[in-house]
PDB file of C-alpha atoms in Angstrom:
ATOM      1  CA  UNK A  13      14.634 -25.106 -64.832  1.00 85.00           C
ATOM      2  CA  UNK A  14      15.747 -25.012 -61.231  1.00 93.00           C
ATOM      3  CA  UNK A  15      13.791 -26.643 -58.901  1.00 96.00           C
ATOM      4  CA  UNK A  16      13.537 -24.980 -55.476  1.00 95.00           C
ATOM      5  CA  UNK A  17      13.252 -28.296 -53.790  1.00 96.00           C
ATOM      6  CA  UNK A  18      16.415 -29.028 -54.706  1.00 97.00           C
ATOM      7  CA  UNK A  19      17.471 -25.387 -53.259  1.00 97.00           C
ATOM      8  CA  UNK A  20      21.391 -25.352 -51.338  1.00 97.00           C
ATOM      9  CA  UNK A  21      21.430 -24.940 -47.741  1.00 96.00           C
ATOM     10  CA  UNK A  22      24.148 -22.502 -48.085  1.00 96.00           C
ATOM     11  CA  UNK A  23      21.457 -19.953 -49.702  1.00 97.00           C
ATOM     12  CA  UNK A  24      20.542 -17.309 -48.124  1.00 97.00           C
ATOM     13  CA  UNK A  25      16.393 -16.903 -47.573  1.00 97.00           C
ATOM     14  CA  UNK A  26      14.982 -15.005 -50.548  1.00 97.00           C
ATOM     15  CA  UNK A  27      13.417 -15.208 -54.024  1.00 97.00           C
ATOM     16  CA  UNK A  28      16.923 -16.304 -56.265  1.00 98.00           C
ATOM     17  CA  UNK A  29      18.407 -19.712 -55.265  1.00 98.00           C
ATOM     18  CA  UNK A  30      21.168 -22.183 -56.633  1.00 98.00           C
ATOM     19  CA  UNK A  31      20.253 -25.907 -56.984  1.00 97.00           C
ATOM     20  CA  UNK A  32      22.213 -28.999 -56.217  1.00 97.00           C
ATOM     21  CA  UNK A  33      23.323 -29.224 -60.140  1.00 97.00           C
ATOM     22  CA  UNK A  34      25.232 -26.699 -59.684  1.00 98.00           C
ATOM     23  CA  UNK A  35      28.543 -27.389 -61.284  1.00 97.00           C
ATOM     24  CA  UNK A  36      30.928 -25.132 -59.690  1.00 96.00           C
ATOM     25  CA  UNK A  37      31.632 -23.474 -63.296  1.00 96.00           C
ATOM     26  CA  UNK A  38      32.194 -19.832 -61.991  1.00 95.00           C
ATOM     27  CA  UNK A  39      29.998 -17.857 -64.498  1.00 97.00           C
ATOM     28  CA  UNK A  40      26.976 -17.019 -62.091  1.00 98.00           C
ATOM     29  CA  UNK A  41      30.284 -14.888 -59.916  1.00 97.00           C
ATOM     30  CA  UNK A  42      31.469 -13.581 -62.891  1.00 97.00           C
ATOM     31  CA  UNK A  43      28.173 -11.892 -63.543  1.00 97.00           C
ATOM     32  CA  UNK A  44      26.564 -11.328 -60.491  1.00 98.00           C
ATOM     33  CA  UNK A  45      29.387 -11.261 -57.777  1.00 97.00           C
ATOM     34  CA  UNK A  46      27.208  -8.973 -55.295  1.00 97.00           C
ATOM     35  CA  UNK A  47      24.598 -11.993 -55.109  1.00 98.00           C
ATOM     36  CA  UNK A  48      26.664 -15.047 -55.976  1.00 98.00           C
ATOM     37  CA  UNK A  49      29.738 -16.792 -54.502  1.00 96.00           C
ATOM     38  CA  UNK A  50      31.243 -20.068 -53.912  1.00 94.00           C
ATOM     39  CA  UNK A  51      30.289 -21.853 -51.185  1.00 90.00           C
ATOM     40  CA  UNK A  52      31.798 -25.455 -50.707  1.00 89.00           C
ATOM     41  CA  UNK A  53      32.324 -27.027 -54.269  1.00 93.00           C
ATOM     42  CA  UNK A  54      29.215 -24.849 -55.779  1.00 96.00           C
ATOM     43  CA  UNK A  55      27.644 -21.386 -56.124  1.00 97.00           C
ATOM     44  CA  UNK A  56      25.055 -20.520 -53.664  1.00 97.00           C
ATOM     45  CA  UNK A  57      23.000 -17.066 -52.847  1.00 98.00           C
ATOM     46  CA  UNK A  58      24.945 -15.221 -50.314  1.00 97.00           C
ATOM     47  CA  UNK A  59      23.040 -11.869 -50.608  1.00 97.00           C
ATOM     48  CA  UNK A  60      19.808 -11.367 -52.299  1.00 98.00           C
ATOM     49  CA  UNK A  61      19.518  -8.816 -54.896  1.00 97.00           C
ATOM     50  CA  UNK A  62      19.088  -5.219 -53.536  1.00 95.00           C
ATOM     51  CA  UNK A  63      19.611  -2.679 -56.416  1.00 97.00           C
ATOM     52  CA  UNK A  64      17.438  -2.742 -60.087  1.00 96.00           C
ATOM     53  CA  UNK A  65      21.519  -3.224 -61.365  1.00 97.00           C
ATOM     54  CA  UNK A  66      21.855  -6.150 -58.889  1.00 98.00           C
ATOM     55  CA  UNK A  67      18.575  -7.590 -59.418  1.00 97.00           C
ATOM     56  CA  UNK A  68      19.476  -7.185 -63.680  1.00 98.00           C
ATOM     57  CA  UNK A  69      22.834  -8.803 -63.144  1.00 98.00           C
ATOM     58  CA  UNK A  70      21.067 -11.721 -60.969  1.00 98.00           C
ATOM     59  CA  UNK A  71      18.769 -12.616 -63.922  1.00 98.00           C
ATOM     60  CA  UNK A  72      21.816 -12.287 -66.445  1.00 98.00           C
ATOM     61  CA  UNK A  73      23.062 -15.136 -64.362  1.00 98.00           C
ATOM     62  CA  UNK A  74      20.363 -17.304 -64.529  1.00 98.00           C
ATOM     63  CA  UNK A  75      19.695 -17.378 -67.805  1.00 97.00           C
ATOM     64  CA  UNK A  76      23.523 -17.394 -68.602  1.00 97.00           C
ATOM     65  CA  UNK A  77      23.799 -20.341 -66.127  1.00 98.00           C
ATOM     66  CA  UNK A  78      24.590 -23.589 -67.989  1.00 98.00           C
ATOM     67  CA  UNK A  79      22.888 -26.227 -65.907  1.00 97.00           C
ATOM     68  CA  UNK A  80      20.092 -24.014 -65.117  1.00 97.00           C
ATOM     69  CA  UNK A  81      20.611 -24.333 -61.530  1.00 98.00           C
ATOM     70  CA  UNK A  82      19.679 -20.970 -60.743  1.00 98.00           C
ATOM     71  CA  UNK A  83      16.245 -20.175 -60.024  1.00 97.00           C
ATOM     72  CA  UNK A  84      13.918 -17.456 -58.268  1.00 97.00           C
ATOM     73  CA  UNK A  85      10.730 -18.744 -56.163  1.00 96.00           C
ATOM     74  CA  UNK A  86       8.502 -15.772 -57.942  1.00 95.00           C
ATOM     75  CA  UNK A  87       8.604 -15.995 -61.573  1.00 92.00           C
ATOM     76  CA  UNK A  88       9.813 -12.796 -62.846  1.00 90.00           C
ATOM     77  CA  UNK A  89       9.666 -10.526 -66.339  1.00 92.00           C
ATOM     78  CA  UNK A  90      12.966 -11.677 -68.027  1.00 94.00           C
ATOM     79  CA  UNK A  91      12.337  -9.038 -70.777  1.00 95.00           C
ATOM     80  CA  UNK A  92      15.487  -7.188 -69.895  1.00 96.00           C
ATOM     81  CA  UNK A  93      17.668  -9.940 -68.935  1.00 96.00           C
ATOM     82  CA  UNK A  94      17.321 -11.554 -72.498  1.00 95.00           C
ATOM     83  CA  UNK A  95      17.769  -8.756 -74.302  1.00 95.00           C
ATOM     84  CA  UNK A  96      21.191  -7.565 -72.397  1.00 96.00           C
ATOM     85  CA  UNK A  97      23.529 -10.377 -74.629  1.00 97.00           C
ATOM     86  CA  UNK A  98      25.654  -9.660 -76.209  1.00 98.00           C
ATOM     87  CA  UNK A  99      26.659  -7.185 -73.665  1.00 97.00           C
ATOM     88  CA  UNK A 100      28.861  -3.857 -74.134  1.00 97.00           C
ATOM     89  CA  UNK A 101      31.889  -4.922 -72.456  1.00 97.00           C
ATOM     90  CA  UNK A 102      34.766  -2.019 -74.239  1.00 97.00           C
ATOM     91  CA  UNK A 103      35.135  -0.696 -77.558  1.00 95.00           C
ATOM     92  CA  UNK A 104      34.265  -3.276 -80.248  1.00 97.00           C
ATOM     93  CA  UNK A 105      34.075  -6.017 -77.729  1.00 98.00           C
ATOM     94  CA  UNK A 106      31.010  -7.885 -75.798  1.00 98.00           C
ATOM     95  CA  UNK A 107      30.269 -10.673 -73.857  1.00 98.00           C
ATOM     96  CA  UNK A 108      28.298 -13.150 -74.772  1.00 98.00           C
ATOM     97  CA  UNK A 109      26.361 -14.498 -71.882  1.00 97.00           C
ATOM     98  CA  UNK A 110      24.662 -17.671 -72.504  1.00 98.00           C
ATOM     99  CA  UNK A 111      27.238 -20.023 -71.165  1.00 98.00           C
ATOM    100  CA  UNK A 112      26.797 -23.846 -71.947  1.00 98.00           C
ATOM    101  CA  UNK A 113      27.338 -27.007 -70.126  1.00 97.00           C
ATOM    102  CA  UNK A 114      29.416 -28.625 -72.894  1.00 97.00           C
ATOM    103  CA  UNK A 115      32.249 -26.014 -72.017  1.00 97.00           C
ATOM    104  CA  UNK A 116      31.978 -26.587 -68.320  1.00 96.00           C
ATOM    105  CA  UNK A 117      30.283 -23.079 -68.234  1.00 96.00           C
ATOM    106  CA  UNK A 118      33.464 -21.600 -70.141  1.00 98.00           C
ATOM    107  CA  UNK A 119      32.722 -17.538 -71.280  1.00 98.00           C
ATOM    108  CA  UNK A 120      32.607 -16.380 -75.123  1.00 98.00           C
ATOM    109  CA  UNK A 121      32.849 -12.901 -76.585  1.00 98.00           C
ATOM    110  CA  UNK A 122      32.199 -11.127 -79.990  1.00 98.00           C
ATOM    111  CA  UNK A 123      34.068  -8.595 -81.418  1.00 98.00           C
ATOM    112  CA  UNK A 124      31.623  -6.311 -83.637  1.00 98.00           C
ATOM    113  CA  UNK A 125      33.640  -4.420 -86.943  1.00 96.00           C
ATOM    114  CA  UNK A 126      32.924  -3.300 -89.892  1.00 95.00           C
ATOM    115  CA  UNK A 127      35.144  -6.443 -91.478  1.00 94.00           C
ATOM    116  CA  UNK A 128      33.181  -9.184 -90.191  1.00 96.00           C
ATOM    117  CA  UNK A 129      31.853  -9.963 -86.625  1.00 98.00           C
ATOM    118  CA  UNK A 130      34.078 -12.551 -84.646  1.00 98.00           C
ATOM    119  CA  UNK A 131      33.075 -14.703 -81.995  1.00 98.00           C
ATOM    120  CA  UNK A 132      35.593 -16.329 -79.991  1.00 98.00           C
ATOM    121  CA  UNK A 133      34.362 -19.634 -78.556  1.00 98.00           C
ATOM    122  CA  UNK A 134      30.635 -20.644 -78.750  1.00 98.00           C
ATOM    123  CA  UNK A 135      28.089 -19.685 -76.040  1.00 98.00           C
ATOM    124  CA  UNK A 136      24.693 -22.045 -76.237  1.00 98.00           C
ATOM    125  CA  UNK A 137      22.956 -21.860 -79.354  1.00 98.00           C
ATOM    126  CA  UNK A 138      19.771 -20.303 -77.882  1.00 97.00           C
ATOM    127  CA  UNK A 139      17.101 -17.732 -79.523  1.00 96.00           C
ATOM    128  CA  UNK A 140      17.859 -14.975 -78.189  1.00 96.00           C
ATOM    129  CA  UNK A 141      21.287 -14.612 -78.177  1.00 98.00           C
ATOM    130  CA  UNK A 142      21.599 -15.829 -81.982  1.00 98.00           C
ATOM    131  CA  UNK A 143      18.861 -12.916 -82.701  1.00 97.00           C
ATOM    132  CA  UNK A 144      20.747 -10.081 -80.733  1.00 98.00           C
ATOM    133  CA  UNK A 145      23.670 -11.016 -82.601  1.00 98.00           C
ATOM    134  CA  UNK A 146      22.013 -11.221 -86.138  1.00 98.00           C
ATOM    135  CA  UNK A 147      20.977  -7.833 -85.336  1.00 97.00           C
ATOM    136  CA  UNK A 148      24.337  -6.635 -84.559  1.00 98.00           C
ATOM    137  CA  UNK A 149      25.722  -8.075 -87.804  1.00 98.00           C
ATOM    138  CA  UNK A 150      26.160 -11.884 -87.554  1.00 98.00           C
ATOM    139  CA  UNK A 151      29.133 -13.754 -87.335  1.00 98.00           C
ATOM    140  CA  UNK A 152      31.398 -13.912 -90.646  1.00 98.00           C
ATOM    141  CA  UNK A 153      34.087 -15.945 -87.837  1.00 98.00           C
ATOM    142  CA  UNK A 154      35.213 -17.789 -85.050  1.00 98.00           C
ATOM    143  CA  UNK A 155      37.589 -18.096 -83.374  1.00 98.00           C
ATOM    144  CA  UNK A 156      38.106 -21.396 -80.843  1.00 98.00           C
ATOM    145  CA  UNK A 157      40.780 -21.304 -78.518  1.00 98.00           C
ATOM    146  CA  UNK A 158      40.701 -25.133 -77.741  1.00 98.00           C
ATOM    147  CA  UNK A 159      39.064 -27.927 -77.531  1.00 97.00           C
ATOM    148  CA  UNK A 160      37.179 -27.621 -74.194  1.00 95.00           C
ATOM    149  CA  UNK A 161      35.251 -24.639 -75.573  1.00 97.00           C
ATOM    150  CA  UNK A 162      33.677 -25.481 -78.775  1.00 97.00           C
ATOM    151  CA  UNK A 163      30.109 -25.738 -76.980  1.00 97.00           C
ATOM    152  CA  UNK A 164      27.472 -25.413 -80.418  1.00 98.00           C
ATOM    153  CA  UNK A 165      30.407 -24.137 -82.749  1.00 98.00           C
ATOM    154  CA  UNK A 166      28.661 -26.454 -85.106  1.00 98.00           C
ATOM    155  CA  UNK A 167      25.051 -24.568 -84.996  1.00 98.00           C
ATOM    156  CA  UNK A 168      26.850 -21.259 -85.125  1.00 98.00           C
ATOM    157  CA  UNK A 169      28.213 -22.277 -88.507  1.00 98.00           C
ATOM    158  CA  UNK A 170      24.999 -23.775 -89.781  1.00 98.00           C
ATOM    159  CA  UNK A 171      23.480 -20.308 -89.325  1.00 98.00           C
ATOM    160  CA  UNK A 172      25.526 -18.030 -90.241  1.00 98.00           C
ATOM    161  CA  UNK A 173      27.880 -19.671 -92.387  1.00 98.00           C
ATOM    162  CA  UNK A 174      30.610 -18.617 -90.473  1.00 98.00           C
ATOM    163  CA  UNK A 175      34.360 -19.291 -90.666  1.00 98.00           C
ATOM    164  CA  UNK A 176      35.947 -21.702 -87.392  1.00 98.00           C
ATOM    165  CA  UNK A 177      39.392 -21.190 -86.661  1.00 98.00           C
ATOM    166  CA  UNK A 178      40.847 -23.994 -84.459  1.00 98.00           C
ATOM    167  CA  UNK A 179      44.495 -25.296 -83.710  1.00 98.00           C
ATOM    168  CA  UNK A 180      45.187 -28.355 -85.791  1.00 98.00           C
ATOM    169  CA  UNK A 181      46.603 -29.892 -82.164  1.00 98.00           C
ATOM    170  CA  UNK A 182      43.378 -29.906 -80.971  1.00 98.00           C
ATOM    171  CA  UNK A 183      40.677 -30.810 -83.660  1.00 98.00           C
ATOM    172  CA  UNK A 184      38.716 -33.768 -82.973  1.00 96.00           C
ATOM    173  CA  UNK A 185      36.108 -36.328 -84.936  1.00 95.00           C
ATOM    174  CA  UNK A 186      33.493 -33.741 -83.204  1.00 94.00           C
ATOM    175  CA  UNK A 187      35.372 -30.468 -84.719  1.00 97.00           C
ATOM    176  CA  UNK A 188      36.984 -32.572 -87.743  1.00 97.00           C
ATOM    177  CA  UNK A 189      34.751 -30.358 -90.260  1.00 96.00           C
ATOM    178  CA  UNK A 190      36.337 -27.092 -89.247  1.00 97.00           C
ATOM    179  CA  UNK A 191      37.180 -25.033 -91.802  1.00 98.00           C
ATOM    180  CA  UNK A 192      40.274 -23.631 -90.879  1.00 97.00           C
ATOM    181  CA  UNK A 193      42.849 -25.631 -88.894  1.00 98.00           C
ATOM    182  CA  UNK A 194      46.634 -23.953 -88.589  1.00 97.00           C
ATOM    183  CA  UNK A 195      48.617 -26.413 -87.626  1.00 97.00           C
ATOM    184  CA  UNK A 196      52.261 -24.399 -86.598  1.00 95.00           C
ATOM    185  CA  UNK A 197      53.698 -23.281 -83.316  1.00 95.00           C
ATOM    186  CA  UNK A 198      54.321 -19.955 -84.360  1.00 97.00           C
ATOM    187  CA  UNK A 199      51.860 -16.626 -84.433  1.00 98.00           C
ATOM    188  CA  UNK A 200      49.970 -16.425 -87.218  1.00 96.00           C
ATOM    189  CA  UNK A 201      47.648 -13.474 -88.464  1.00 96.00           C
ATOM    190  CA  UNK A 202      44.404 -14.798 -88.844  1.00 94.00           C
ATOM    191  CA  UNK A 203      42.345 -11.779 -90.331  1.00 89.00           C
ATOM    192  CA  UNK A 204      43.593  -8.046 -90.217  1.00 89.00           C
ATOM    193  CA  UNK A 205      44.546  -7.090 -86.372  1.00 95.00           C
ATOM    194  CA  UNK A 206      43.849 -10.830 -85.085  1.00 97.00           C
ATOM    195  CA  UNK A 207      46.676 -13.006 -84.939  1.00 98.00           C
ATOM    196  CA  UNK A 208      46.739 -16.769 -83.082  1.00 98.00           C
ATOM    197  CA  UNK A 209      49.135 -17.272 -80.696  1.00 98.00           C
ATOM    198  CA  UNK A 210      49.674 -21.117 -80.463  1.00 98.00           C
ATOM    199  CA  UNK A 211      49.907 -21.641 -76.479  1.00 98.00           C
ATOM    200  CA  UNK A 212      50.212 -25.659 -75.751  1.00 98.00           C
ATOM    201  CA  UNK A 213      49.657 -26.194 -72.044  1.00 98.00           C
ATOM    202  CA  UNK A 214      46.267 -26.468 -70.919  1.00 98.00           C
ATOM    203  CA  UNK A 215      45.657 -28.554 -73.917  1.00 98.00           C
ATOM    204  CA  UNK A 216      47.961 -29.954 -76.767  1.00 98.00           C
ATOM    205  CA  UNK A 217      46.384 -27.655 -79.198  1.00 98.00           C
ATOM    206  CA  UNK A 218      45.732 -24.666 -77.075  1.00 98.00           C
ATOM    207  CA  UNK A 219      45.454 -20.682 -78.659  1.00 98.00           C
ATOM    208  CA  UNK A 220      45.179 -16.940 -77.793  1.00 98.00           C
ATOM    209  CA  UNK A 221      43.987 -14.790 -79.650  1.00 98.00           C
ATOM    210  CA  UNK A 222      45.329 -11.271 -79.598  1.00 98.00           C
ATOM    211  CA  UNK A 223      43.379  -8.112 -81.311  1.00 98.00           C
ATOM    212  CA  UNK A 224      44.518  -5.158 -82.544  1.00 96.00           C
ATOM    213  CA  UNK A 225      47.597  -5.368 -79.481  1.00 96.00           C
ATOM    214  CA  UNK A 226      44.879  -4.964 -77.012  1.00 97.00           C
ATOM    215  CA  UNK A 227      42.560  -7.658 -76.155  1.00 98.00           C
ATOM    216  CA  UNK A 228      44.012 -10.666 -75.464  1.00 98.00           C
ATOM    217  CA  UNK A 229      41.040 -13.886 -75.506  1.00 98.00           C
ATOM    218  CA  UNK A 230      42.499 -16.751 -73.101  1.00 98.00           C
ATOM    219  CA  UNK A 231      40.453 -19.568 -72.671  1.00 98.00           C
ATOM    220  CA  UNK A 232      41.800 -21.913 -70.352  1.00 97.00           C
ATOM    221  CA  UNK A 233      45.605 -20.356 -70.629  1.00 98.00           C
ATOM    222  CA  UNK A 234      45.502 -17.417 -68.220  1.00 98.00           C
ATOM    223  CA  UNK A 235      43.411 -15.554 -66.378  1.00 98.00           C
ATOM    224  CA  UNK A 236      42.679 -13.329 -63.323  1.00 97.00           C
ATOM    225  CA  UNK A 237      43.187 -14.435 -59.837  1.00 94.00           C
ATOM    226  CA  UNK A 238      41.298 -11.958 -57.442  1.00 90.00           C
ATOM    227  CA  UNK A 239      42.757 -13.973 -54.178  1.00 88.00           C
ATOM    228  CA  UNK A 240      45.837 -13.928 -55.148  1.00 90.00           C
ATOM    229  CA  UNK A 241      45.761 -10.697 -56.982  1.00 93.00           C
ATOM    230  CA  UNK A 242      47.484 -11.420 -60.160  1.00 96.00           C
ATOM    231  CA  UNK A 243      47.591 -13.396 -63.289  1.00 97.00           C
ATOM    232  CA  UNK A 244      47.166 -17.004 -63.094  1.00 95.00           C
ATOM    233  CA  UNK A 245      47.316 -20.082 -64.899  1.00 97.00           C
ATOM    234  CA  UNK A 246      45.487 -23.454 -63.591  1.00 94.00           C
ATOM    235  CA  UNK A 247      47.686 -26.043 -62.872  1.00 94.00           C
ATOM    236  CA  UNK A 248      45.451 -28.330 -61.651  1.00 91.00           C
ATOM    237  CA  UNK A 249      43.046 -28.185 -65.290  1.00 91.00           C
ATOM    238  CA  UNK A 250      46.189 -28.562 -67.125  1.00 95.00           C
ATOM    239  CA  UNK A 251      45.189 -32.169 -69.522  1.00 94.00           C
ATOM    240  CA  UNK A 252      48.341 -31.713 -71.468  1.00 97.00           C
ATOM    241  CA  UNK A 253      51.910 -30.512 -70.142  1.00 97.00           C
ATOM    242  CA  UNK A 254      52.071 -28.066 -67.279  1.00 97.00           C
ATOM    243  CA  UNK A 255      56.205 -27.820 -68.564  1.00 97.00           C
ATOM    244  CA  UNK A 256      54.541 -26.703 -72.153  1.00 97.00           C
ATOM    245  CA  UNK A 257      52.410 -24.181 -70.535  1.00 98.00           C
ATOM    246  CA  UNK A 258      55.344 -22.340 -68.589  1.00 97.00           C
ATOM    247  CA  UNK A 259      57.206 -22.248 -71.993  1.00 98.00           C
ATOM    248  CA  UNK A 260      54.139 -20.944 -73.207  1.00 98.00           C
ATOM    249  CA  UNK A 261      53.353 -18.682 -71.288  1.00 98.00           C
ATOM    250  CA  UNK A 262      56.759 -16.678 -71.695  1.00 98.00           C
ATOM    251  CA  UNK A 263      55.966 -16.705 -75.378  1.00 97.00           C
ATOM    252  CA  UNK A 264      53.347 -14.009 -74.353  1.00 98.00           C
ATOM    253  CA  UNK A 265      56.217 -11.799 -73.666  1.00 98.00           C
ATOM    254  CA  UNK A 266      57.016  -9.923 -76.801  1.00 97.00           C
ATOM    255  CA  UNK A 267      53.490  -9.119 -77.298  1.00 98.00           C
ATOM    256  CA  UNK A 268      51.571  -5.876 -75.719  1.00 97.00           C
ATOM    257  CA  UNK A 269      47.895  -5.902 -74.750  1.00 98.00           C
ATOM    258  CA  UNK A 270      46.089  -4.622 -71.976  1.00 98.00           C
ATOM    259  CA  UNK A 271      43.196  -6.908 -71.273  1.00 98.00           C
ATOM    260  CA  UNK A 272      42.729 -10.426 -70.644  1.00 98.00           C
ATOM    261  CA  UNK A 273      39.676 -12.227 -71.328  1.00 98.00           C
ATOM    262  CA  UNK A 274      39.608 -15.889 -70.075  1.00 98.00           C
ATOM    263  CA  UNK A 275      37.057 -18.710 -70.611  1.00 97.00           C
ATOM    264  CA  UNK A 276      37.629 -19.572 -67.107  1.00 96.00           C
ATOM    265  CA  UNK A 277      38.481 -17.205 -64.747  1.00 94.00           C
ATOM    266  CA  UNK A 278      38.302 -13.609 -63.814  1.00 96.00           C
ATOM    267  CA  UNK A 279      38.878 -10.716 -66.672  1.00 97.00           C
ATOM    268  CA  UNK A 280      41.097  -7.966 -66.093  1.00 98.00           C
ATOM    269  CA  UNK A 281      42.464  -4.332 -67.396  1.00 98.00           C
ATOM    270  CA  UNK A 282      45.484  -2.875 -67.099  1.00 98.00           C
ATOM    271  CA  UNK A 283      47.935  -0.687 -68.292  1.00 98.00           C
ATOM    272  CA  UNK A 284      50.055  -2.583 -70.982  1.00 98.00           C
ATOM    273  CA  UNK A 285      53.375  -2.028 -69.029  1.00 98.00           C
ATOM    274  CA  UNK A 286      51.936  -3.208 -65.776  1.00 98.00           C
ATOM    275  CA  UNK A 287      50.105  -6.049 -67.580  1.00 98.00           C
ATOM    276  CA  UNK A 288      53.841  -7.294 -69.072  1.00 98.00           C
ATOM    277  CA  UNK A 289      55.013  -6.974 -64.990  1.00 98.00           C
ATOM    278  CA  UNK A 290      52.119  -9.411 -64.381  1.00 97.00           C
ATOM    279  CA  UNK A 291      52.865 -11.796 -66.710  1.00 98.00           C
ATOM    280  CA  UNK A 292      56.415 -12.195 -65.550  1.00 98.00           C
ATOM    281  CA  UNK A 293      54.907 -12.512 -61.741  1.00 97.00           C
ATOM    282  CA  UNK A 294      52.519 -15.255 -63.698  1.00 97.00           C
ATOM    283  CA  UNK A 295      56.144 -16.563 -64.953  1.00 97.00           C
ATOM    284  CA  UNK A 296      57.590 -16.842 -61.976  1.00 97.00           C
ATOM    285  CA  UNK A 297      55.225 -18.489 -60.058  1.00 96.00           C
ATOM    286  CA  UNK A 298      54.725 -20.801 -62.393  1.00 96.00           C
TER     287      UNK A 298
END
């Protein structure tokens, strides 16, 4: 729990508050960017909740915090909060909330169908989220795209049996019981409308994971820049070959999709012709 002695100066005077473990992971302005932004080299309160939506979003935050460094000075009903993940996010696909600390506070999504739920990197293993997603069908797999993210992967197959997909690149003695482990460069359909897009950069071992040509799931390969207003890639969190990633990244080319959801990073929709223009701003920057 947070511990309001331990409160940020930078907050501003109210009932939510960021503590000094905050980690600087991003998911608390993903969620809740009306109440939350960055402030130094961590999240603080910049504006107190003033809506029911903004005070709803605020407690998403918290509880989808991974340090639990969020905390309110009132305790409050979290009734709704807990029961809002996995979260409609379009079509077939939610987010998962939840975030955890072994990721660095990295964001996961499920894709509901009638083949077989898919999760795509693991949120924390906690209660509630594992019953909300029993009830909307399980998880038959998932889908890791590297080996930053794998969080509770392992408690995720212990309960429901699951299928983990994971780059062969980028297994470790902590993922070596992984069931499924491609181990070649090129695309390779996974299930029916998922195929993994090998993209070594960020790590040795690094995928995307494109569905039915219009959700593309990042992790730590490309995301949303709202500063700069475009795609981005992070060079400075590149562990493996920043040269690789470039190449990598005009592999994405060829393929047509109209969202990007990142680990890291902001999500964005577009249009698939102006998301291809992006990419090859993404290129050239790079």
């Amino acid at each position: 729990m947070a511990n309001v002695a331990l409160s940020l100066a930078t907050n501003v005077d109210g009932d939510f508050f960021v503590d000094s473990t905050c980690i600087d992971c991003d998911a608390c302005r993903v969620i809740a960017p009306a109440v939350f932004a960055e402030s130094g080299d961590q999240s603080a309160v910049v504006r107190q909740p003033g809506t029911a939506g903004e005070v709803l979003a605020a407690e998403k935050a918290l509880l989808s915090c991974p340090t639990a460094s969020i905390g309110t000075r009132v305790k409050r009903p979290m009734a709704a909060a807990l029961s809002a993940y996995p979260e409609p996010l379009d079509g077939e696909v939610y987010f998962c909330g939840f975030t955890s600390e072994k990721s660095y506070g990295a964001l996961s999504y499920l894709i509901v169908r009638p083949e077989g739920n898919v999760l795509i990197d693991s949120p924390r293993f906690s209660g509630p989220l594992v019953r909300n997603i029993e009830r909307l069908g399980g998880v038959a797999t998932m889908l890791l795209t590297h080996r930053d993210d794998v969080a509770d992967h392992q408690k995720y197959r212990d309960y429901f049996h699951c299928v983990r997909v994971l780059h062969a690149d980028d297994v470790t003695a902590r993922t070596s019981s992984i069931e499924l482990k491609p181990s070649s460069r090129e695309p390779i359909e996974i299930a029916a409308g998922i195929t993994m897009i090998p993209v070594p950069g960020h790590t040795r071992g690094h995928a995307v994971f494109l569905y039915r040509n219009h959700y593309l799931f990042t992790g730590d390969h490309l995301a949303w820049n709202e500063d700069r207003i475009q795609l981005y890639a992070f060079r400075s969190a590149c562990w493996y070959s920043w040269e690789e990633q470039k190449r990598s990244m005009k592999s994405l080319l060829p393929f047509s999709f109209e969202w990007v959801l990142p680990g890291h990073g902001r999500r964005i929709q577009l249009p698939a012709m102006e998301m291809k223009q992006q990419l090859e701003r993404c290129i050239e920057w790079m």
